[in-house]
CSV table of C-alpha atoms and ligand atoms in Angstrom, one decimal:
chain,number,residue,atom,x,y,z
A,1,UNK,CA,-11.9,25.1,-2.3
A,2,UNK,CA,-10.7,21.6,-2.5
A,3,UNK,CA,-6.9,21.1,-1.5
A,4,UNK,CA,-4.5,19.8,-3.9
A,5,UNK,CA,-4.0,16.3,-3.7
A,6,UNK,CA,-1.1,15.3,-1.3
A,7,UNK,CA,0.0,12.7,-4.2
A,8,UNK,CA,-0.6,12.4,-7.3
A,9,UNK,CA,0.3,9.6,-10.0
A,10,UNK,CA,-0.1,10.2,-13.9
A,11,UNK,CA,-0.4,7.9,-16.2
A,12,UNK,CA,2.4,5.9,-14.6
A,13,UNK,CA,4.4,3.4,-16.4
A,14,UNK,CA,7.1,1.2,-14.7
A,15,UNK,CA,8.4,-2.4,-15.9
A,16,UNK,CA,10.7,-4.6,-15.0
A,17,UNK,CA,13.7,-4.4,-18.0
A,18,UNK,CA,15.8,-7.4,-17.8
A,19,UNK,CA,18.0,-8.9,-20.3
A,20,UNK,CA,20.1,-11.8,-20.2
A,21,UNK,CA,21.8,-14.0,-22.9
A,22,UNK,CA,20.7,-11.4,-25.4
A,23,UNK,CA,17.0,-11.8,-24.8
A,24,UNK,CA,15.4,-8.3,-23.2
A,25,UNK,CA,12.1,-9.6,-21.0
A,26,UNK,CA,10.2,-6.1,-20.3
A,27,UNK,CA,7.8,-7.4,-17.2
A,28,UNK,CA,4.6,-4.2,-17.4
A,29,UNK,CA,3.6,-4.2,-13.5
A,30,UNK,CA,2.5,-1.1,-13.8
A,31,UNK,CA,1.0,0.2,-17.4
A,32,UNK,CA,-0.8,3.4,-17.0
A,33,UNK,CA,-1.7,4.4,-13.6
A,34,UNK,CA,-3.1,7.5,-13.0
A,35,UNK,CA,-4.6,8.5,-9.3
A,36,UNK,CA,-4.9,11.4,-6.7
A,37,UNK,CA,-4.6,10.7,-2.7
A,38,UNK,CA,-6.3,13.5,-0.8
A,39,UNK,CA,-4.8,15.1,2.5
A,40,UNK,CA,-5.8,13.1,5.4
A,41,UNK,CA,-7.6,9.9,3.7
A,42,UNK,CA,-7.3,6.7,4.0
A,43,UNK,CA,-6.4,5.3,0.4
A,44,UNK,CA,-6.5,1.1,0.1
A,45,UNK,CA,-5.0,-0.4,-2.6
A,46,UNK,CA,-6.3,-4.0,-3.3
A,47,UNK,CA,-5.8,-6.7,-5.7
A,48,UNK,CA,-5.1,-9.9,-5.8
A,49,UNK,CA,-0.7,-11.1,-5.5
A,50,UNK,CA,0.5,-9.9,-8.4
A,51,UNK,CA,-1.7,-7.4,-9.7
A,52,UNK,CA,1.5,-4.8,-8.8
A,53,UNK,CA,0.7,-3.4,-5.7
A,54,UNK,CA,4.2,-3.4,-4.2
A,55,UNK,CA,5.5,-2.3,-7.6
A,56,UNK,CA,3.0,0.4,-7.2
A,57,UNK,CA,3.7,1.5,-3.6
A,58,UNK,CA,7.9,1.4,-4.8
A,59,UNK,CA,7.3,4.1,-7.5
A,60,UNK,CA,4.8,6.0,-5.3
A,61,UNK,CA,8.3,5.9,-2.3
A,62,UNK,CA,9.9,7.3,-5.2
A,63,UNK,CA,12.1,3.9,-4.0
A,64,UNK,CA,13.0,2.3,-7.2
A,65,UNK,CA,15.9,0.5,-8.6
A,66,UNK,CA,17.1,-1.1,-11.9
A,67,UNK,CA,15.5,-3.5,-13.2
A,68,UNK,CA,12.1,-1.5,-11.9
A,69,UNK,CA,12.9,1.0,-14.7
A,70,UNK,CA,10.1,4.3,-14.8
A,71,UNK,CA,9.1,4.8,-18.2
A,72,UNK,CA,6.1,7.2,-18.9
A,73,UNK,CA,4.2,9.5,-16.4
A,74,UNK,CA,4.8,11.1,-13.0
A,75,UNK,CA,4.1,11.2,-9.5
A,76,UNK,CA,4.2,14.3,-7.3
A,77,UNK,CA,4.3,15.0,-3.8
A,78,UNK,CA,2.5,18.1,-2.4
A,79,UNK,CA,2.6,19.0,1.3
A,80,UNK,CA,1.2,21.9,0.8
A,81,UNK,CA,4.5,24.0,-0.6
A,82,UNK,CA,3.9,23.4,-4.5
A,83,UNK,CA,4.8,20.5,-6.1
A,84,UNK,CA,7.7,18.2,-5.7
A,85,UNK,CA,9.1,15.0,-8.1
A,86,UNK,CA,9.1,12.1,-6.2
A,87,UNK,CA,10.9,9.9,-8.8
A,88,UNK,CA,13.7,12.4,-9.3
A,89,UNK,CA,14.3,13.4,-5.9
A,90,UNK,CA,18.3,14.5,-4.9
A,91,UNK,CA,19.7,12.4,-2.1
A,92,UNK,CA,19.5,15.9,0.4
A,93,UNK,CA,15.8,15.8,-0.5
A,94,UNK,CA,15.0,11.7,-0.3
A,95,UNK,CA,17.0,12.6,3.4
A,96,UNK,CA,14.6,15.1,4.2
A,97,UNK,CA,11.7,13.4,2.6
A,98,UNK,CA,12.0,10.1,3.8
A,99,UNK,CA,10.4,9.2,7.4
A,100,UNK,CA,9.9,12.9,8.5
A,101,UNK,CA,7.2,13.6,5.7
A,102,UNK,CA,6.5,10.2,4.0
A,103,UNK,CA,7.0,7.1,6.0
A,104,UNK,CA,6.7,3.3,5.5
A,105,UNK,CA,5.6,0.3,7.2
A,106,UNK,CA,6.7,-2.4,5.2
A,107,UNK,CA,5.7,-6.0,5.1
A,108,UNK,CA,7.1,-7.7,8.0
A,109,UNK,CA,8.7,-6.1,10.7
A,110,UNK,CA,11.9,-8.1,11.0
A,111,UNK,CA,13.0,-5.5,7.8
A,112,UNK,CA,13.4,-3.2,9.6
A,113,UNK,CA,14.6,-4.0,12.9
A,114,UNK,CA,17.8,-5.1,13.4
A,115,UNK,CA,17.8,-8.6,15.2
A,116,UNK,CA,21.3,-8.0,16.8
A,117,UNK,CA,20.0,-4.6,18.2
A,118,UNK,CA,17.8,-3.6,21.2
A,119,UNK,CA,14.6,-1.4,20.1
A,120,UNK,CA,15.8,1.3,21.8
A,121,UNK,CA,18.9,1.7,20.0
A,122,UNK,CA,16.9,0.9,16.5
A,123,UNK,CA,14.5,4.2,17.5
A,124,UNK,CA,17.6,6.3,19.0
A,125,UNK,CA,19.8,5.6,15.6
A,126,UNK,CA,16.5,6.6,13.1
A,127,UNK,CA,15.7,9.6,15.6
A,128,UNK,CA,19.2,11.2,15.5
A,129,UNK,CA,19.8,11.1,12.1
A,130,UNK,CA,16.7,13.5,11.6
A,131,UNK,CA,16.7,15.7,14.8
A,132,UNK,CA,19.5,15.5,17.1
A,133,UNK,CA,19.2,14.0,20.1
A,134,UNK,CA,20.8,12.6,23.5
A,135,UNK,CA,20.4,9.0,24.0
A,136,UNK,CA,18.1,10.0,27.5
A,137,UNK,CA,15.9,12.5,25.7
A,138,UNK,CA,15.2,9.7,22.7
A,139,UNK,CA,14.7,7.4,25.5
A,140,UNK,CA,12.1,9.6,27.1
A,141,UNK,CA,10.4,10.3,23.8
A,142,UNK,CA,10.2,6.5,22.7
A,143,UNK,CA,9.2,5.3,26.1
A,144,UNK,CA,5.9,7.7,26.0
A,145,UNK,CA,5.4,7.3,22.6
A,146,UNK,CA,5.2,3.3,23.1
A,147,UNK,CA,3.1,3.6,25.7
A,148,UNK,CA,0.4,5.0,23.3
A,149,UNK,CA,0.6,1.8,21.6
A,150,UNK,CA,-0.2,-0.5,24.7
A,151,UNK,CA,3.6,-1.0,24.9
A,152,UNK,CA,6.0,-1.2,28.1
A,153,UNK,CA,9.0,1.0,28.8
A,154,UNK,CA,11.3,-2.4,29.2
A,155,UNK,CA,10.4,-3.1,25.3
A,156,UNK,CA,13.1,-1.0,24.6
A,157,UNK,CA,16.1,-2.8,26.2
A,158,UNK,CA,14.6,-5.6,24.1
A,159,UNK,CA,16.1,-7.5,21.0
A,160,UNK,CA,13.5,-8.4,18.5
A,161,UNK,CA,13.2,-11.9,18.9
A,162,UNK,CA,11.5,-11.5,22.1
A,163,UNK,CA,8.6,-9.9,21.5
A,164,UNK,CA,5.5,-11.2,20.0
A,165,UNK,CA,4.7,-10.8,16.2
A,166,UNK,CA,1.6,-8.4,17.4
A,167,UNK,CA,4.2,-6.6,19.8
A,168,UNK,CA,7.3,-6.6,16.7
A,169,UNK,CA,4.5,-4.9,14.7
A,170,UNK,CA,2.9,-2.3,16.7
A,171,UNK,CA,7.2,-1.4,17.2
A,172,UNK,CA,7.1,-1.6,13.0
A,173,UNK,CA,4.2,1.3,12.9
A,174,UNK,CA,5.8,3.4,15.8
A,175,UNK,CA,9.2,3.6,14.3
A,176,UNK,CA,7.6,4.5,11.0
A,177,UNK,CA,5.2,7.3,12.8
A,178,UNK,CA,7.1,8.6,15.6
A,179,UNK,CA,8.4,11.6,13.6
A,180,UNK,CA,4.7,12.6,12.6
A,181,UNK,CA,4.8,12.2,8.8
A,182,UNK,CA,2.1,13.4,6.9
A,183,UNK,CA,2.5,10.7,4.4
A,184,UNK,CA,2.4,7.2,5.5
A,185,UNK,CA,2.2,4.1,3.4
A,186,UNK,CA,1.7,0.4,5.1
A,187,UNK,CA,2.2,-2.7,2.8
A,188,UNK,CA,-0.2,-5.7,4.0
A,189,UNK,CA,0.1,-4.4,7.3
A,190,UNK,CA,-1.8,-7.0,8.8
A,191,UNK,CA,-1.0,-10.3,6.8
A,192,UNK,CA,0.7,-12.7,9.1
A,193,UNK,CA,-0.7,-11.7,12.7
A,194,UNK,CA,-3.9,-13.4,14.1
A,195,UNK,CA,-7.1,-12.0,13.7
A,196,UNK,CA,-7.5,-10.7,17.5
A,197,UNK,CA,-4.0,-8.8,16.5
A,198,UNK,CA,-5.0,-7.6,13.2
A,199,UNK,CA,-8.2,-5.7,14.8
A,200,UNK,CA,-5.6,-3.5,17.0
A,201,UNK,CA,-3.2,-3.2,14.1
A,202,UNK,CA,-6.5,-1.8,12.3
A,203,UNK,CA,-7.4,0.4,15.5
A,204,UNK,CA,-3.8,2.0,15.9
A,205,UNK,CA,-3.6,2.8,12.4
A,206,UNK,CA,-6.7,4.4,12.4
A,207,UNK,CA,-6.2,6.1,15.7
A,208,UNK,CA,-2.4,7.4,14.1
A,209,UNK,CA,-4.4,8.6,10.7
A,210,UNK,CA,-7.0,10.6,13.1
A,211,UNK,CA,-4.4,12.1,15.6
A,212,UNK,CA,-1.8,12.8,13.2
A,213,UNK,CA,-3.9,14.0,10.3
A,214,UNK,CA,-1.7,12.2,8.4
A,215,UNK,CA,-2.7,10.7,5.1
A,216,UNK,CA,-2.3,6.7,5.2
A,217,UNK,CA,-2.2,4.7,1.9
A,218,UNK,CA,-2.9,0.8,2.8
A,219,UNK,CA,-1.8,-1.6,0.5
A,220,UNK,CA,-3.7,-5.1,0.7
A,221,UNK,CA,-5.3,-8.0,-1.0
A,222,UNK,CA,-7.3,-8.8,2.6
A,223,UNK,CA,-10.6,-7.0,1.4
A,224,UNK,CA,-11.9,-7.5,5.0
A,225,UNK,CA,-9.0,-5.1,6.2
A,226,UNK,CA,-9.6,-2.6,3.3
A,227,UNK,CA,-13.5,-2.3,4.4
A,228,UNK,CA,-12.8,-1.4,7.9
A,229,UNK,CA,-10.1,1.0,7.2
A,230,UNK,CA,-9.9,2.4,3.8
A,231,UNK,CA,-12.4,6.2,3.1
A,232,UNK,CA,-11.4,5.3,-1.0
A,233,UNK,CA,-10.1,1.9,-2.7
A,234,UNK,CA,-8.2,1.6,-5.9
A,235,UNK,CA,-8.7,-1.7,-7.1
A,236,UNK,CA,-5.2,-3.2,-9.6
A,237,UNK,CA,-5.5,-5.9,-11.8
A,238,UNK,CA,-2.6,-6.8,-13.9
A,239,UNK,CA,-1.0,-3.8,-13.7
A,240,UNK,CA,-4.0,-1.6,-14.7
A,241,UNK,CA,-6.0,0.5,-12.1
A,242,UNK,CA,-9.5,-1.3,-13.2
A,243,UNK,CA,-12.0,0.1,-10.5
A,244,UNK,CA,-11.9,3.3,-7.9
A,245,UNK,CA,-14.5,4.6,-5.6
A,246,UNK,CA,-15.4,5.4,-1.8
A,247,UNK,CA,-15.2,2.1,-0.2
A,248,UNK,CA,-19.0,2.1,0.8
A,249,UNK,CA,-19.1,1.8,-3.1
A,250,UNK,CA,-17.1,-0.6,-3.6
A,251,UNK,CA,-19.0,-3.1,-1.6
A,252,UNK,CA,-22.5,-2.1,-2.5
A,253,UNK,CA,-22.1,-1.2,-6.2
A,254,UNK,CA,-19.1,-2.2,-7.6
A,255,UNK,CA,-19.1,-2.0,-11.3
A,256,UNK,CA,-15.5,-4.1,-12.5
A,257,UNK,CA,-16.3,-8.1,-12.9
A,258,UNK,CA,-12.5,-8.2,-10.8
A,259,UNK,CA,-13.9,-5.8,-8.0
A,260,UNK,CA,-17.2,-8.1,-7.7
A,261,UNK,CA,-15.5,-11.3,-7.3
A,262,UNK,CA,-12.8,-9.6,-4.8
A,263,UNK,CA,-16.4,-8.6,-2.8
A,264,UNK,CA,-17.3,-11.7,-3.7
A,265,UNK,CA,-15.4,-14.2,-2.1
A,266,UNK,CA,-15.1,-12.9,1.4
A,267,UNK,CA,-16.9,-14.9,3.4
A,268,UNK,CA,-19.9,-13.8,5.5
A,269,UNK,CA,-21.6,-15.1,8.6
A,270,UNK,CA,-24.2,-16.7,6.7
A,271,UNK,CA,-21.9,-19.0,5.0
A,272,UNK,CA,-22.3,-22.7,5.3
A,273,UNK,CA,-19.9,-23.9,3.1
A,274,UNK,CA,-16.9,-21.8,1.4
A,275,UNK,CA,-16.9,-19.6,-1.0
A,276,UNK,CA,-16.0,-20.5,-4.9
A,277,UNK,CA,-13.1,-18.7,-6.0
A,278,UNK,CA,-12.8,-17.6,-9.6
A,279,UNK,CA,-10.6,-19.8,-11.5
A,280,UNK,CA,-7.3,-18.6,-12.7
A,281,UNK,CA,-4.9,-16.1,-11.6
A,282,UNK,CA,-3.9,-12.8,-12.6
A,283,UNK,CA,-1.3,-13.0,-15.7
A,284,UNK,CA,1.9,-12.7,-16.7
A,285,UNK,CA,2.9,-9.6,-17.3
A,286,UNK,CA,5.6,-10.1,-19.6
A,287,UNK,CA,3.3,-11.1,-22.5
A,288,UNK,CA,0.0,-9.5,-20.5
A,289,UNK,CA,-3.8,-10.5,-22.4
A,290,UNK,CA,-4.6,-8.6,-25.4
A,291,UNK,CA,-7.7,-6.1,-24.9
A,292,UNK,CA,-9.0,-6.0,-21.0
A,293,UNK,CA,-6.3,-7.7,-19.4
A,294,UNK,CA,-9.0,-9.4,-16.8
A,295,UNK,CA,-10.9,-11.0,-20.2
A,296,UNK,CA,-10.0,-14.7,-19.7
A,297,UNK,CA,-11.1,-15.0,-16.4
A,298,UNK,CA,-13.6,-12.7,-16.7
A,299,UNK,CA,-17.5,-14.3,-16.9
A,300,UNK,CA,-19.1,-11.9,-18.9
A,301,UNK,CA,-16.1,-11.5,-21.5
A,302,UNK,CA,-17.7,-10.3,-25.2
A,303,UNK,CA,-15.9,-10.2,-28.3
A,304,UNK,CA,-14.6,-6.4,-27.6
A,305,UNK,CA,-12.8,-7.3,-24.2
A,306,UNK,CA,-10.2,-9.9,-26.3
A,307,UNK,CA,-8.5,-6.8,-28.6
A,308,UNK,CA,-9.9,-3.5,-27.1
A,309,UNK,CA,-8.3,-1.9,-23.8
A,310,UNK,CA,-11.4,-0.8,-22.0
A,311,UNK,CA,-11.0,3.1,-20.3
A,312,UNK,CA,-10.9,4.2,-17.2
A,313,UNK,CA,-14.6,6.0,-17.6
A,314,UNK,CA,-15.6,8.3,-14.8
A,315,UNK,CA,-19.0,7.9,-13.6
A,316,UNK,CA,-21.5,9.3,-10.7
A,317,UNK,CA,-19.6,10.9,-7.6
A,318,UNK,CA,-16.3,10.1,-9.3
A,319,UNK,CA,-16.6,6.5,-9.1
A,320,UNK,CA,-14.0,5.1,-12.0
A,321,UNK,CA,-14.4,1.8,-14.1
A,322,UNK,CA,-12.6,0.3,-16.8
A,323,UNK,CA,-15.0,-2.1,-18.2
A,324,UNK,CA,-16.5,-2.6,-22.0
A,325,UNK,CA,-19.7,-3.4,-19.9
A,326,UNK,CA,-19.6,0.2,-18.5
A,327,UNK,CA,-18.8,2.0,-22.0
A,328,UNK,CA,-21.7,-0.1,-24.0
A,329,UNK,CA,-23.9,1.5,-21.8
A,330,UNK,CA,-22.3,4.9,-21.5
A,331,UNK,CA,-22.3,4.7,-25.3
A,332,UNK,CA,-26.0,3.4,-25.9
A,333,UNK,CA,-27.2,6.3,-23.3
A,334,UNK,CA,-25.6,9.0,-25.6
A,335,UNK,CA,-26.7,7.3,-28.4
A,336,UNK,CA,-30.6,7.5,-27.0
A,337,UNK,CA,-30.3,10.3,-25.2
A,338,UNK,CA,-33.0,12.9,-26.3
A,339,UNK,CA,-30.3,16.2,-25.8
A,340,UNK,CA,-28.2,14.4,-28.3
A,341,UNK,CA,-30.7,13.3,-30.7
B,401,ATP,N1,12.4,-7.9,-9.7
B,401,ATP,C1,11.4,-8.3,-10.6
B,401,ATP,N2,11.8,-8.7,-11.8
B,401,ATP,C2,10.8,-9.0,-12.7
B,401,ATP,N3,9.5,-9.1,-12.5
B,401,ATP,C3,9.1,-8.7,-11.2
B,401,ATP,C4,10.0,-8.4,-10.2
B,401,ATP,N4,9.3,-8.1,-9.1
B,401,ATP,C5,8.0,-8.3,-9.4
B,401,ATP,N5,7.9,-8.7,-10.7
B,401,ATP,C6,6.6,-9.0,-11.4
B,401,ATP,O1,5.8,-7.8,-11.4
B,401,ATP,C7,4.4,-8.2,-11.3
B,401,ATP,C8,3.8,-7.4,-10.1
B,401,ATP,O2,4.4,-7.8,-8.9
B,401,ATP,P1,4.1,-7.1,-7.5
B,401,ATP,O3,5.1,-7.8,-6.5
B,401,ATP,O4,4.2,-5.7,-7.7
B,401,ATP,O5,2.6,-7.5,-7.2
B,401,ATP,P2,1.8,-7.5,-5.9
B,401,ATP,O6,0.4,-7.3,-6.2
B,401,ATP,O7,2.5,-6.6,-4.9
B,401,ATP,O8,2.0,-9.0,-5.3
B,401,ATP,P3,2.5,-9.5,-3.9
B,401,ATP,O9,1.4,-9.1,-3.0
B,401,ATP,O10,2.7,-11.0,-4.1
B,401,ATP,O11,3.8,-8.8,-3.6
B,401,ATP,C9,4.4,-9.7,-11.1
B,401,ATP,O12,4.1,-10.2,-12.4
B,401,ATP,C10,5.8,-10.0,-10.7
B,401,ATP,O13,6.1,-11.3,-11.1
């Protein structure tokens, strides 16, 4: 029997509620998401800036705060004891929750390490508040843990500031894995570090994800990094979960206009001159497009996609697609189909 998923989002609905000088501004990052993470895959979330991917990943933390307001839906934790709420969590369970069972590595490591403090007395304060610890034995436990990562005991009488953004990095995904959680999320893990870098970001979060068994949820526009990493890919746009499917899928059949022109414009080897980008960028989302919010950038945009919100259809080996495109032709098969006729 298949396991429970270790997360799970329902129709999830979180805006932005502001109001100043008497006018309310409700911002929709994230209107309707539903989605299930299995135990022990890697889950990409792509889309282009925007689309509400860190919005997303902040409601999925169950780390939220005025003016991100949730509004409809759920999301649930499962490590395998039942069910657990992760946007109503008490501050003993967040404590518990938080880095031993569901960890982060955020965008940029200089958020979480203090510049004024050595890493070893960053990994000693995080370790002791969640097992207690002498200073020697964290010492130990860091140093050997490190060296897993390619990284040298003296790193730890280290500030920040001298180490190398690769180095700063590899620290980032330690801190955040050193307890083994079984839930990890990493937020453009790789934007900002060369390409040599990003490939053994790539490898260490793959080889953490395999060792571990942990489940990883990678959130990035960089398609390139979502093809060598991700097992799934949920594709945002506006908001909106618009495409989901194995990431072998993706690439070779994606059916959302969005996905294809995210495939589209990576470059390949055969390349001679770069790639055309689609014109446009993803909306507002205090006054969002009517209908399919992708409609007017979308080039294959018919009459239906300007007032009608296309759903999230489920199709061969649980491939999901939100397109008018897809439903016309769901609809004319049942409409020819001889069972139904
Ligand atoms: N504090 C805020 N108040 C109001 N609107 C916000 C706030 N933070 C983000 N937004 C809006 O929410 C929408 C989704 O933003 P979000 O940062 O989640 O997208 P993203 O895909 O993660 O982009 P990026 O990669 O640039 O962070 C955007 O329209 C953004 O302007």
């Amino acid at each position: 029997m298949d396991q429970p998923p270790i997360l799970e989002a329902r129709d999830l609905k979180a805006y932005y509620i502001t109001e100043a000088f008497g006018v309310r501004r409700t911002v929709k990052a994230v209107d309707g998401v539903s989605l299930a993470i299995r135990p022990g895959e890697i889950y990409g979330i792509a889309g282009e800036s925007g689309c509400g991917k860190s919005t997303l990943l902040k409601m999925l933390l169950g780390e939220f705060e005025p003016p991100l307001t949730p509004v409809e839906g759920s999301v649930t934790y499962d490590f395998g004891e039942g069910q657990h709420d992760a946007l109503d969590m008490s501050e003993g369970e967040v404590t518990a929750t938080r880095w031993s069972r569901v960890s982060y590595v955020p965008q940029g490591s200089m958020h979480v390490l203090n510049p004024v403090r050595r890493i070893g007395d960053t990994f000693h304060d995080f370790i002791s508040t969640h097992q207690p610890m002498s200073r020697r034995q964290t010492n130990e436990r860091v140093a050997a843990y490190l060296a897993e990562f390619g990284l040298r005991e003296g790193v730890l009488r280290a500030f920040p500031h001298q180490l190398s953004g690769g180095m700063r990095q590899r620290v980032t995904i330690a801190l955040a894995t050193i307890l083994s959680p079984k839930l990890i999320f990493a937020d453009e893990p790789t934007t900002a570090l060369d390409v040599v870098v990003q490939r053994g970001v790539i490898q260490l979060l793959k080889r953490i994800q395999r060792d571990h068994g942990s489940t990883l949820v990678l959130i990035t526009h960089d398609m390139g990094v979502q093809a060598n990493l991700a097992d799934r890919i949920a594709v945002l746009y506006a908001g909106k979960l618009v495409e989901e499917a194995d990431t072998r899928t993706i690439f070779k059949a994606p059916r959302h206009p969005y996905t294809q022109h995210l495939i589209g414009s990576l470059p390949t080897l055969e390349d001679k001159v770069a790639r055309v980008s689609l014109p446009g960028r993803p909306p507002a989302l205090d006054d969002p497009p009517s209908g399919c919010r992708f409609h007017p950038r979308c080039p294959y945009a018919m009459e239906v996609c300007k007032t009608i919100v296309p759903p999230l259809v489920t199709l061969e080996g649980g491939h999901r697609a939100a397109c008018h495109l897809i439903t016309g032709e769901t609809d004319h098969a049942a409409a020819t189909s001889p069972a139904l006729a």
